Amino acid sequence: MWGPAIVIHVSAAAASQTPTDAAPATPPAPAVTGGARRSLALALLSGAAGAGLTLLAASRTWATGTAVLAQGALPRSVTGSDVTGVPGALAVVGLAALVAVFAVRRAGRIAVAALLALSGLGIAVASALGNADTSALREKAATTVGLAGTDVHHVTHTLWPWATAAGGLLLLAAGLVALVRGRHWPAMSGKYERTPGGARGPRRAQTPPDLDRPEEIWKSLDRGEDPTR
């Protein structure tokens, strides 16, 4: 006489374990590993330091010289911006790319990381070439004297061009790290992005206008809706 009760109890237990048809939960985003955090911090510090060092060093004196006049010698000096504007411009580009690398994903992140690396490489090359360039110094001396072709003697170069090149190398390193490790970094929140199929989320149904209020009828007409529907 206990048989039916046991069968009913077992059947109820089996039914309680039957999987439901509820939609599966969205899988959580993969956690950022310790290696990804370290590479992210390295790229941020290297890129920010490189851009800052480049902008600082480009504004300092790169070379000094003496223009010889009939009345005597006239000392002249030029800054990195006088010699070439490439490092300063590329430092701004690299800094923008460093920020943008977190706003894009996949192919976009690779392209921005490559731009960051190329900016650093361009800064280093332009700084190395500008270290031996005396044309800006001669041009400044000629402008001061008022005679074209004025020569400059006793030219001395400072260490600031090499500091600018070091800033470029730091940006280059940040770009290379982003290229190699950037796919593991988190991106900005995608709450404002479209759904994977390209469709937007469901729109909230609008409240039908109150026909007893003229202002509501006019608002509906302005939206192109028929208030009588």
XYZ file of N, CA and C in Angstrom:
687
model
N 0.809 -1.211 0.000
C 0.000 0.000 0.000
C 0.845 1.265 0.000
N 2.144 1.146 0.217
C 3.025 2.331 0.151
C 3.505 2.586 -1.257
N 3.261 1.656 -2.195
C 3.772 1.791 -3.560
C 3.323 3.047 -4.265
N 2.031 3.365 -4.378
C 1.587 4.562 -5.093
C 2.145 5.829 -4.507
N 2.232 5.898 -3.169
C 2.768 7.130 -2.547
C 4.205 7.347 -2.935
N 4.991 6.264 -2.991
C 6.406 6.391 -3.358
C 6.540 6.840 -4.785
N 5.697 6.277 -5.703
C 5.757 6.651 -7.110
C 5.413 8.109 -7.301
N 4.374 8.583 -6.608
C 3.966 9.984 -6.722
C 5.067 10.896 -6.216
N 5.708 10.536 -5.112
C 6.772 11.360 -4.528
C 7.965 11.443 -5.474
N 8.350 10.307 -6.078
C 9.474 10.298 -7.007
C 9.160 11.109 -8.239
N 7.929 11.011 -8.746
C 7.538 11.767 -9.932
C 7.574 13.256 -9.658
N 7.116 13.675 -8.488
C 7.138 15.101 -8.146
C 8.558 15.617 -8.038
N 9.469 14.794 -7.457
C 10.868 15.214 -7.338
C 11.514 15.336 -8.700
N 11.190 14.404 -9.615
C 11.765 14.470 -10.949
C 11.260 15.685 -11.702
N 9.964 16.021 -11.507
C 9.408 17.189 -12.192
C 10.045 18.459 -11.700
N 10.379 18.508 -10.391
C 10.996 19.729 -9.858
C 12.389 19.934 -10.392
N 13.043 18.860 -10.902
C 14.388 18.973 -11.429
C 14.407 19.168 -12.934
N 13.208 19.205 -13.591
C 13.168 19.372 -15.044
C 13.605 20.774 -15.413
N 14.532 20.953 -16.344
C 14.989 22.295 -16.708
C 13.861 23.108 -17.309
N 13.792 24.356 -16.959
C 12.782 25.265 -17.486
C 13.212 25.810 -18.822
N 12.230 26.449 -19.488
C 12.495 27.028 -20.802
C 12.902 28.485 -20.713
N 13.298 28.936 -19.525
C 13.680 30.345 -19.382
C 14.931 30.629 -20.210
N 15.040 31.862 -20.684
C 16.195 32.251 -21.500
C 17.454 32.208 -20.663
N 18.532 31.681 -21.190
C 19.779 31.616 -20.424
C 20.312 33.012 -20.126
N 20.928 33.129 -18.966
C 21.486 34.423 -18.564
C 22.665 34.787 -19.453
N 22.852 36.075 -19.647
C 23.974 36.541 -20.462
C 25.284 36.217 -19.762
N 26.220 35.573 -20.424
C 27.478 35.217 -19.758
C 28.233 36.457 -19.365
N 28.841 36.459 -18.185
C 29.576 37.643 -17.748
C 30.793 37.891 -18.615
N 31.188 39.142 -18.669
C 32.379 39.509 -19.441
C 33.606 38.881 -18.814
N 34.546 38.458 -19.614
C 35.744 37.839 -19.062
C 36.507 38.801 -18.170
N 36.973 38.285 -17.065
C 37.702 39.118 -16.110
C 39.065 39.521 -16.673
N 39.476 40.706 -16.275
C 40.775 41.203 -16.709
C 41.850 40.555 -15.848
N 42.790 39.892 -16.467
C 43.820 39.181 -15.738
C 44.874 40.150 -15.213
N 45.721 39.620 -14.331
C 46.784 40.453 -13.786
C 47.774 40.907 -14.838
N 48.076 40.020 -15.802
C 48.986 40.416 -16.872
C 48.415 41.532 -17.725
N 47.102 41.480 -17.982
C 46.467 42.543 -18.762
C 46.505 43.862 -18.008
N 46.289 43.816 -16.701
C 46.354 45.044 -15.897
C 47.756 45.638 -15.922
N 48.752 44.793 -15.806
C 50.133 45.301 -15.803
C 50.497 45.911 -17.148
N 50.114 45.251 -18.226
C 50.418 45.805 -19.544
C 49.642 47.088 -19.800
N 48.417 47.158 -19.298
C 47.625 48.377 -19.438
C 48.266 49.525 -18.685
N 48.678 49.272 -17.445
C 49.332 50.321 -16.659
C 50.652 50.747 -17.302
N 51.392 49.780 -17.839
C 52.659 50.097 -18.494
C 52.445 50.999 -19.705
N 51.442 50.679 -20.521
C 51.166 51.481 -21.710
C 50.717 52.886 -21.329
N 49.857 52.994 -20.324
C 49.378 54.306 -19.900
C 50.514 55.173 -19.373
N 51.328 54.612 -18.492
C 52.429 55.384 -17.917
C 53.455 55.751 -18.980
N 53.793 54.797 -19.830
C 54.787 55.050 -20.869
C 54.288 56.096 -21.862
N 53.034 55.968 -22.295
C 52.496 56.920 -23.264
C 52.354 58.313 -22.698
N 51.811 58.422 -21.471
C 51.649 59.747 -20.860
C 53.004 60.398 -20.583
N 53.962 59.617 -20.073
C 55.290 60.166 -19.820
C 55.981 60.568 -21.111
N 55.827 59.753 -22.159
C 56.455 60.093 -23.433
C 55.905 61.359 -24.042
N 54.573 61.521 -24.026
C 53.975 62.734 -24.581
C 54.366 63.958 -23.767
N 54.345 63.826 -22.443
C 54.729 64.954 -21.600
C 56.184 65.347 -21.773
N 57.064 64.353 -21.831
C 58.483 64.643 -22.017
C 58.745 65.280 -23.376
N 58.062 64.810 -24.396
C 58.246 65.382 -25.734
C 57.819 66.845 -25.775
N 56.644 67.142 -25.231
C 56.159 68.524 -25.247
C 57.055 69.439 -24.422
N 57.572 68.926 -23.312
C 58.470 69.734 -22.496
C 59.796 69.980 -23.201
N 60.410 68.913 -23.706
C 61.733 69.040 -24.322
C 61.691 69.840 -25.617
N 60.573 69.765 -26.353
C 60.478 70.517 -27.604
C 60.419 72.019 -27.379
N 60.057 72.436 -26.173
C 59.976 73.864 -25.875
C 61.279 74.421 -25.295
N 62.283 73.559 -25.105
C 63.558 73.994 -24.518
C 64.563 74.334 -25.615
N 65.683 74.909 -25.183
C 66.737 75.306 -26.129
C 67.464 74.077 -26.648
N 67.515 73.961 -27.978
C 68.203 72.836 -28.603
C 69.622 73.196 -29.047
N 69.824 74.433 -29.440
C 71.145 74.814 -29.958
C 71.384 76.296 -29.695
N 72.662 76.640 -29.524
C 73.085 78.031 -29.369
C 74.248 78.287 -30.315
N 74.420 79.523 -30.713
C 75.514 79.896 -31.615
C 75.771 81.388 -31.543
N 76.746 81.836 -32.324
C 77.145 83.238 -32.326
C 77.188 83.741 -33.756
N 76.448 84.807 -33.993
C 76.485 85.472 -35.300
C 77.526 86.580 -35.259
N 78.457 86.563 -36.209
C 79.568 87.527 -36.225
C 79.144 88.768 -36.996
N 79.259 89.930 -36.356
C 78.944 91.221 -36.971
C 80.182 92.105 -36.960
N 80.072 93.210 -37.661
C 81.185 94.160 -37.663
C 81.377 94.769 -36.288
N 80.275 94.899 -35.564
C 80.362 95.478 -34.224
C 80.728 94.458 -33.155
N 80.722 93.183 -33.510
C 81.046 92.163 -32.527
C 80.204 90.918 -32.746
N 80.204 90.053 -31.773
C 79.478 88.786 -31.847
C 78.109 88.930 -31.193
N 77.140 88.241 -31.786
C 75.765 88.282 -31.276
C 75.305 86.860 -30.990
N 75.148 86.482 -29.727
C 74.717 85.116 -29.402
C 73.250 84.905 -29.765
N 72.954 83.725 -30.293
C 71.600 83.348 -30.670
C 71.309 81.929 -30.167
N 70.034 81.630 -29.974
C 69.625 80.288 -29.550
C 68.276 79.966 -30.175
N 67.997 78.669 -30.350
C 66.728 78.203 -30.909
C 66.185 77.075 -30.039
N 64.882 77.005 -29.977
C 64.217 75.914 -29.259
C 63.887 74.778 -30.227
N 63.398 73.691 -29.668
C 63.022 72.581 -30.515
C 61.886 72.936 -31.466
N 60.964 73.776 -31.013
C 59.867 74.190 -31.889
C 60.372 75.045 -33.036
N 61.475 75.805 -32.822
C 62.059 76.581 -33.919
C 62.716 75.671 -34.952
N 63.287 74.576 -34.473
C 63.988 73.669 -35.381
C 62.995 72.847 -36.192
N 62.028 72.235 -35.523
C 61.030 71.410 -36.199
C 59.778 71.341 -35.349
N 58.634 71.427 -35.991
C 57.371 71.308 -35.272
C 56.815 69.900 -35.247
N 57.557 68.962 -35.811
C 57.058 67.579 -35.896
C 56.908 66.925 -34.528
N 57.895 66.997 -33.626
C 57.731 66.306 -32.336
C 56.526 66.786 -31.538
N 56.329 68.104 -31.475
C 55.189 68.607 -30.719
C 53.859 68.166 -31.303
N 53.739 68.207 -32.627
C 52.485 67.795 -33.268
C 52.232 66.301 -33.071
N 53.274 65.490 -33.242
C 53.090 64.043 -33.081
C 52.844 63.659 -31.627
N 53.351 64.464 -30.682
C 53.069 64.181 -29.268
C 51.583 64.349 -28.980
N 50.960 65.365 -29.567
C 49.517 65.564 -29.391
C 48.742 64.417 -30.044
N 49.184 64.014 -31.240
C 48.530 62.890 -31.918
C 48.666 61.607 -31.092
N 49.856 61.367 -30.574
C 50.066 60.171 -29.770
C 49.244 60.168 -28.495
N 49.109 61.337 -27.866
C 48.307 61.422 -26.645
C 46.837 61.153 -26.949
N 46.351 61.677 -28.071
C 44.969 61.410 -28.475
C 44.768 59.927 -28.792
N 45.754 59.315 -29.442
C 45.654 57.887 -29.749
C 45.687 57.046 -28.483
N 46.440 57.488 -27.487
C 46.505 56.755 -26.227
C 45.148 56.733 -25.542
N 44.408 57.833 -25.626
C 43.069 57.879 -25.038
C 42.083 57.080 -25.892
N 42.203 57.201 -27.214
C 41.248 56.553 -28.110
C 41.388 55.043 -28.127
N 42.524 54.521 -27.714
C 42.729 53.073 -27.791
C 41.760 52.329 -26.872
N 41.197 53.024 -25.864
C 40.247 52.381 -24.958
C 38.804 52.562 -25.424
N 38.588 53.391 -26.421
C 37.231 53.632 -26.911
C 36.871 52.746 -28.093
N 37.826 52.010 -28.620
C 37.581 51.164 -29.792
C 37.949 49.729 -29.455
N 37.546 48.822 -30.342
C 37.810 47.406 -30.123
C 38.296 46.768 -31.418
N 38.850 45.589 -31.272
C 39.240 44.732 -32.385
C 40.120 45.488 -33.387
N 39.676 45.568 -34.644
C 40.501 46.190 -35.683
C 40.743 47.663 -35.402
N 39.744 48.333 -34.838
C 39.929 49.743 -34.503
C 41.021 49.946 -33.480
N 41.093 49.078 -32.496
C 42.138 49.196 -31.479
C 43.517 48.936 -32.082
N 43.598 47.998 -32.991
C 44.885 47.734 -33.642
C 45.339 48.942 -34.443
N 44.405 49.574 -35.172
C 44.758 50.747 -35.979
C 45.215 51.910 -35.102
N 44.514 52.148 -34.002
C 44.889 53.253 -33.119
C 46.226 52.965 -32.432
N 46.446 51.712 -32.034
C 47.731 51.354 -31.425
C 48.870 51.534 -32.412
N 48.637 51.190 -33.680
C 49.663 51.410 -34.696
C 49.944 52.896 -34.877
N 48.904 53.726 -34.842
C 49.106 55.173 -34.938
C 49.916 55.690 -33.765
N 49.667 55.158 -32.589
C 50.431 55.544 -31.400
C 51.906 55.189 -31.561
N 52.170 53.987 -32.048
C 53.560 53.567 -32.246
C 54.251 54.399 -33.320
N 53.559 54.681 -34.417
C 54.154 55.480 -35.482
C 54.415 56.910 -35.043
N 53.563 57.447 -34.178
C 53.788 58.792 -33.648
C 55.089 58.838 -32.845
N 55.291 57.841 -32.005
C 56.530 57.798 -31.235
C 57.754 57.638 -32.111
N 57.645 56.788 -33.139
C 58.773 56.608 -34.047
C 59.085 57.892 -34.800
N 58.048 58.601 -35.238
C 58.270 59.859 -35.939
C 58.922 60.902 -35.061
N 58.545 60.954 -33.793
C 59.172 61.901 -32.862
C 60.651 61.595 -32.704
N 60.980 60.332 -32.532
C 62.385 59.957 -32.336
C 63.229 60.299 -33.561
N 62.716 60.018 -34.758
C 63.464 60.304 -35.980
C 63.621 61.808 -36.180
N 62.530 62.564 -35.998
C 62.597 64.009 -36.191
C 63.539 64.670 -35.186
N 63.571 64.172 -33.972
C 64.458 64.744 -32.955
C 65.920 64.459 -33.275
N 66.203 63.243 -33.729
C 67.579 62.906 -34.086
C 68.073 63.744 -35.257
N 67.203 63.969 -36.239
C 67.595 64.793 -37.378
C 67.734 66.256 -36.982
N 66.866 66.724 -36.104
C 66.928 68.124 -35.679
C 68.106 68.436 -34.813
N 68.721 67.431 -34.207
C 69.877 67.681 -33.353
C 71.057 68.238 -34.136
N 71.204 67.854 -35.392
C 72.328 68.321 -36.212
C 71.928 69.433 -37.178
N 70.702 69.902 -37.090
C 70.209 70.922 -38.015
C 70.525 72.315 -37.469
N 71.265 73.109 -38.242
C 71.610 74.478 -37.833
C 70.909 75.522 -38.696
N 70.005 75.085 -39.579
C 69.348 76.036 -40.469
C 68.474 77.014 -39.693
N 67.778 76.529 -38.668
C 66.937 77.418 -37.871
C 67.776 78.450 -37.133
N 68.958 78.051 -36.679
C 69.847 78.986 -35.977
C 70.371 80.050 -36.936
N 70.743 79.646 -38.139
C 71.223 80.622 -39.122
C 70.084 81.550 -39.561
N 68.907 81.011 -39.716
C 67.773 81.846 -40.121
C 67.438 82.878 -39.047
N 67.521 82.476 -37.807
C 67.235 83.418 -36.730
C 68.310 84.489 -36.639
N 69.554 84.095 -36.865
C 70.635 85.081 -36.852
C 70.482 86.053 -38.012
N 70.104 85.561 -39.188
C 69.918 86.432 -40.352
C 68.759 87.397 -40.131
N 67.696 86.921 -39.481
C 66.559 87.799 -39.199
C 66.957 88.898 -38.218
N 67.771 88.552 -37.237
C 68.191 89.542 -36.248
C 69.142 90.571 -36.852
N 70.072 90.096 -37.665
C 71.078 90.990 -38.258
C 70.481 91.771 -39.425
N 69.576 91.137 -40.150
C 68.997 91.768 -41.330
C 69.764 91.479 -42.598
N 70.635 90.492 -42.569
C 71.433 90.121 -43.738
C 71.221 88.639 -44.028
N 70.775 88.342 -45.234
C 70.573 86.946 -45.617
C 71.911 86.234 -45.723
N 71.939 84.994 -45.346
C 73.161 84.204 -45.432
C 74.143 84.439 -44.300
N 73.686 85.046 -43.218
C 74.578 85.277 -42.076
C 74.991 83.943 -41.471
N 76.269 83.766 -41.284
C 76.776 82.511 -40.744
C 76.793 82.565 -39.222
N 76.740 81.376 -38.630
C 76.737 81.243 -37.176
C 77.927 80.397 -36.775
N 78.678 80.876 -35.806
C 79.875 80.174 -35.333
C 79.653 79.678 -33.903
N 80.549 78.768 -33.517
C 80.542 78.235 -32.149
C 79.162 77.651 -31.792
N 78.655 76.810 -32.677
C 77.345 76.181 -32.458
C 77.481 75.084 -31.406
N 76.578 75.112 -30.453
C 76.558 74.114 -29.386
C 75.159 73.532 -29.278
N 75.077 72.211 -29.260
C 73.783 71.534 -29.130
C 73.602 71.038 -27.698
N 72.395 71.170 -27.213
C 72.075 70.716 -25.861
C 71.593 69.264 -25.897
N 71.217 68.763 -24.734
C 70.713 67.392 -24.636
C 69.199 67.293 -24.825
N 68.536 68.432 -25.005
C 67.087 68.397 -25.131
C 66.597 67.653 -26.374
N 67.292 67.714 -27.499
C 66.831 66.877 -28.625
C 66.787 65.395 -28.293
N 67.764 64.927 -27.546
C 67.778 63.517 -27.176
C 66.703 63.209 -26.139
N 66.385 64.184 -25.288
C 65.265 63.995 -24.362
C 63.951 63.889 -25.142
N 63.822 64.683 -26.202
C 62.641 64.588 -27.049
C 62.570 63.224 -27.718
N 63.710 62.741 -28.196
C 63.738 61.416 -28.816
C 63.368 60.331 -27.802
N 63.810 60.507 -26.550
C 63.439 59.533 -25.514
C 61.934 59.524 -25.277
N 61.311 60.710 -25.315
C 59.856 60.761 -25.204
C 59.181 60.029 -26.348
N 59.736 60.170 -27.549
C 59.189 59.437 -28.680
C 59.316 57.932 -28.520
N 60.427 57.492 -27.961
C 60.622 56.055 -27.745
C 59.643 55.515 -26.708
N 59.313 56.331 -25.709
C 58.317 55.904 -24.731
C 56.944 55.750 -25.386
N 56.597 56.679 -26.263
C 55.335 56.540 -27.000
C 55.362 55.316 -27.916
N 56.493 55.080 -28.536
C 56.626 53.898 -29.380
C 56.431 52.627 -28.567
N 57.025 52.581 -27.372
C 56.864 51.410 -26.512
C 55.404 51.220 -26.112
N 54.711 52.320 -25.808
C 53.292 52.216 -25.448
C 52.479 51.669 -26.615
N 52.787 52.109 -27.826
C 52.079 51.606 -28.992
C 52.334 50.129 -29.239
N 53.576 49.691 -29.045
C 53.895 48.281 -29.250
C 53.207 47.396 -28.205
N 53.160 47.877 -26.970
C 52.461 47.121 -25.926
C 50.976 47.013 -26.259
N 50.398 48.117 -26.759
C 48.978 48.092 -27.133
C 48.731 47.141 -28.297
N 49.659 47.067 -29.227
C 49.502 46.155 -30.352
C 49.546 44.692 -29.908
N 50.426 44.393 -28.968
C 50.623 42.998 -28.557
C 49.586 42.564 -27.524
N 49.312 43.442 -26.550
C 48.458 43.066 -25.434
C 47.103 43.755 -25.427
N 46.845 44.645 -26.385
C 45.623 45.437 -26.345
C 44.352 44.633 -26.437
N 44.393 43.465 -27.071
C 43.162 42.668 -27.215
C 42.658 42.146 -25.873
N 43.513 42.150 -24.843
C 43.103 41.669 -23.524
C 42.608 42.795 -22.630
N 42.686 44.033 -23.084
C 42.304 45.169 -22.245
C 40.803 45.390 -22.295
N 40.233 45.939 -21.240
C 38.801 46.270 -21.276
C 38.560 47.487 -22.150
N 37.337 47.632 -22.614
C 36.945 48.784 -23.424
C 35.901 49.577 -22.670
N 35.577 50.740 -23.208
C 34.541 51.559 -22.594
C 33.215 50.822 -22.616
N 32.312 51.230 -21.731
C 31.015 50.562 -21.612
C 30.263 50.615 -22.920
N 29.631 49.487 -23.275
C 28.867 49.422 -24.511
C 27.377 49.595 -24.291
N 26.964 50.286 -23.210
C 25.542 50.426 -22.915
C 24.813 51.255 -23.959
N 25.577 52.085 -24.696
C 24.946 52.924 -25.705
C 25.095 52.357 -27.108
N 25.670 51.153 -27.231
C 25.861 50.566 -28.542
C 24.591 49.848 -28.990
N 24.520 49.543 -30.290
C 23.402 48.775 -30.828
C 23.518 47.320 -30.383
N 22.447 46.596 -30.533
C 22.470 45.173 -30.255
C 23.245 44.460 -31.348
N 23.689 43.207 -31.122
C 24.498 42.520 -32.131
C 23.861 42.472 -33.501
N 22.535 42.361 -33.596
C 21.873 42.313 -34.888
C 21.733 43.662 -35.549
N 22.163 44.711 -34.888
C 22.066 46.040 -35.452
C 20.781 46.746 -35.094
N 19.854 46.058 -34.420
C 18.577 46.675 -34.072
C 18.684 47.328 -32.711
N 17.940 48.360 -32.511
C 17.909 49.016 -31.227
C 16.980 48.262 -30.292
N 17.090 48.559 -29.020
C 16.228 47.934 -28.048
C 14.785 48.376 -28.222
N 13.853 47.713 -27.566
C 12.437 48.063 -27.708
C 12.181 49.471 -27.230
N 11.393 50.219 -28.014
C 11.067 51.588 -27.670
C 9.886 51.602 -26.710
N 9.921 52.549 -25.828
C 8.846 52.675 -24.864
C 7.593 53.210 -25.551
N 6.494 52.549 -25.317
C 5.245 52.982 -25.943
C 4.853 54.358 -25.430
N 4.418 55.221 -26.343
C 4.045 56.566 -25.979
C 2.603 56.595 -25.491
N 2.359 57.443 -24.525
C 1.016 57.582 -23.982
C 0.128 58.296 -24.980
N -1.048 57.760 -25.282
C -1.932 58.441 -26.237
C -2.324 59.816 -25.720
N -2.475 60.778 -26.622
C -2.780 62.144 -26.187
C -4.186 62.248 -25.613
N -4.344 63.202 -24.717
C -5.635 63.496 -24.123
C -6.376 64.445 -25.051
N -7.468 63.953 -25.684
C -8.201 64.742 -26.674
C -8.923 65.928 -26.052
N -9.043 65.933 -24.737
C -9.696 67.065 -24.080
C -8.726 68.222 -23.850
N -7.437 68.018 -24.135
C -6.429 69.068 -23.931
C -5.868 69.458 -25.289
N -6.122 70.652 -25.749
C -5.652 71.077 -27.084
C -4.144 71.023 -27.237
N -3.410 71.329 -26.153
C -1.950 71.328 -26.291
C -1.412 69.936 -26.588
N -2.082 68.889 -26.045
C -1.649 67.529 -26.329
C -1.908 67.174 -27.797
N -3.021 67.657 -28.335
C -3.337 67.390 -29.744
C -2.308 68.043 -30.648
N -1.916 69.294 -30.311
C -0.913 69.987 -31.142
C 0.442 69.290 -31.075
N 0.810 68.781 -29.903
C 2.079 68.056 -29.779
C 2.070 66.798 -30.644
N 0.947 66.101 -30.675
C 0.859 64.901 -31.508
C 0.981 65.247 -32.982
N 0.336 66.337 -33.380
C 0.440 66.757 -34.783
C 1.865 67.163 -35.147
N 2.568 67.801 -34.209
C 3.966 68.164 -34.465
C 4.836 66.938 -34.637
N 4.507 65.843 -33.970
C 5.295 64.603 -34.093
C 4.873 63.806 -35.315
N 3.880 64.293 -36.068
C 3.406 63.566 -37.245
C 2.465 62.437 -36.918
N 1.844 62.487 -35.759
C 0.935 61.418 -35.351
C -0.520 61.872 -35.522
N -1.393 60.889 -35.623
C -2.829 61.158 -35.739
C -3.437 61.040 -34.352
N -3.823 62.131 -33.703
C -4.338 62.046 -32.331
C -5.687 61.368 -32.213
N -6.382 61.146 -33.337
C -7.719 60.541 -33.279
C -7.662 59.030 -33.299
N -6.449 58.435 -33.526
C -6.372 56.974 -33.592
C -6.487 56.366 -32.214
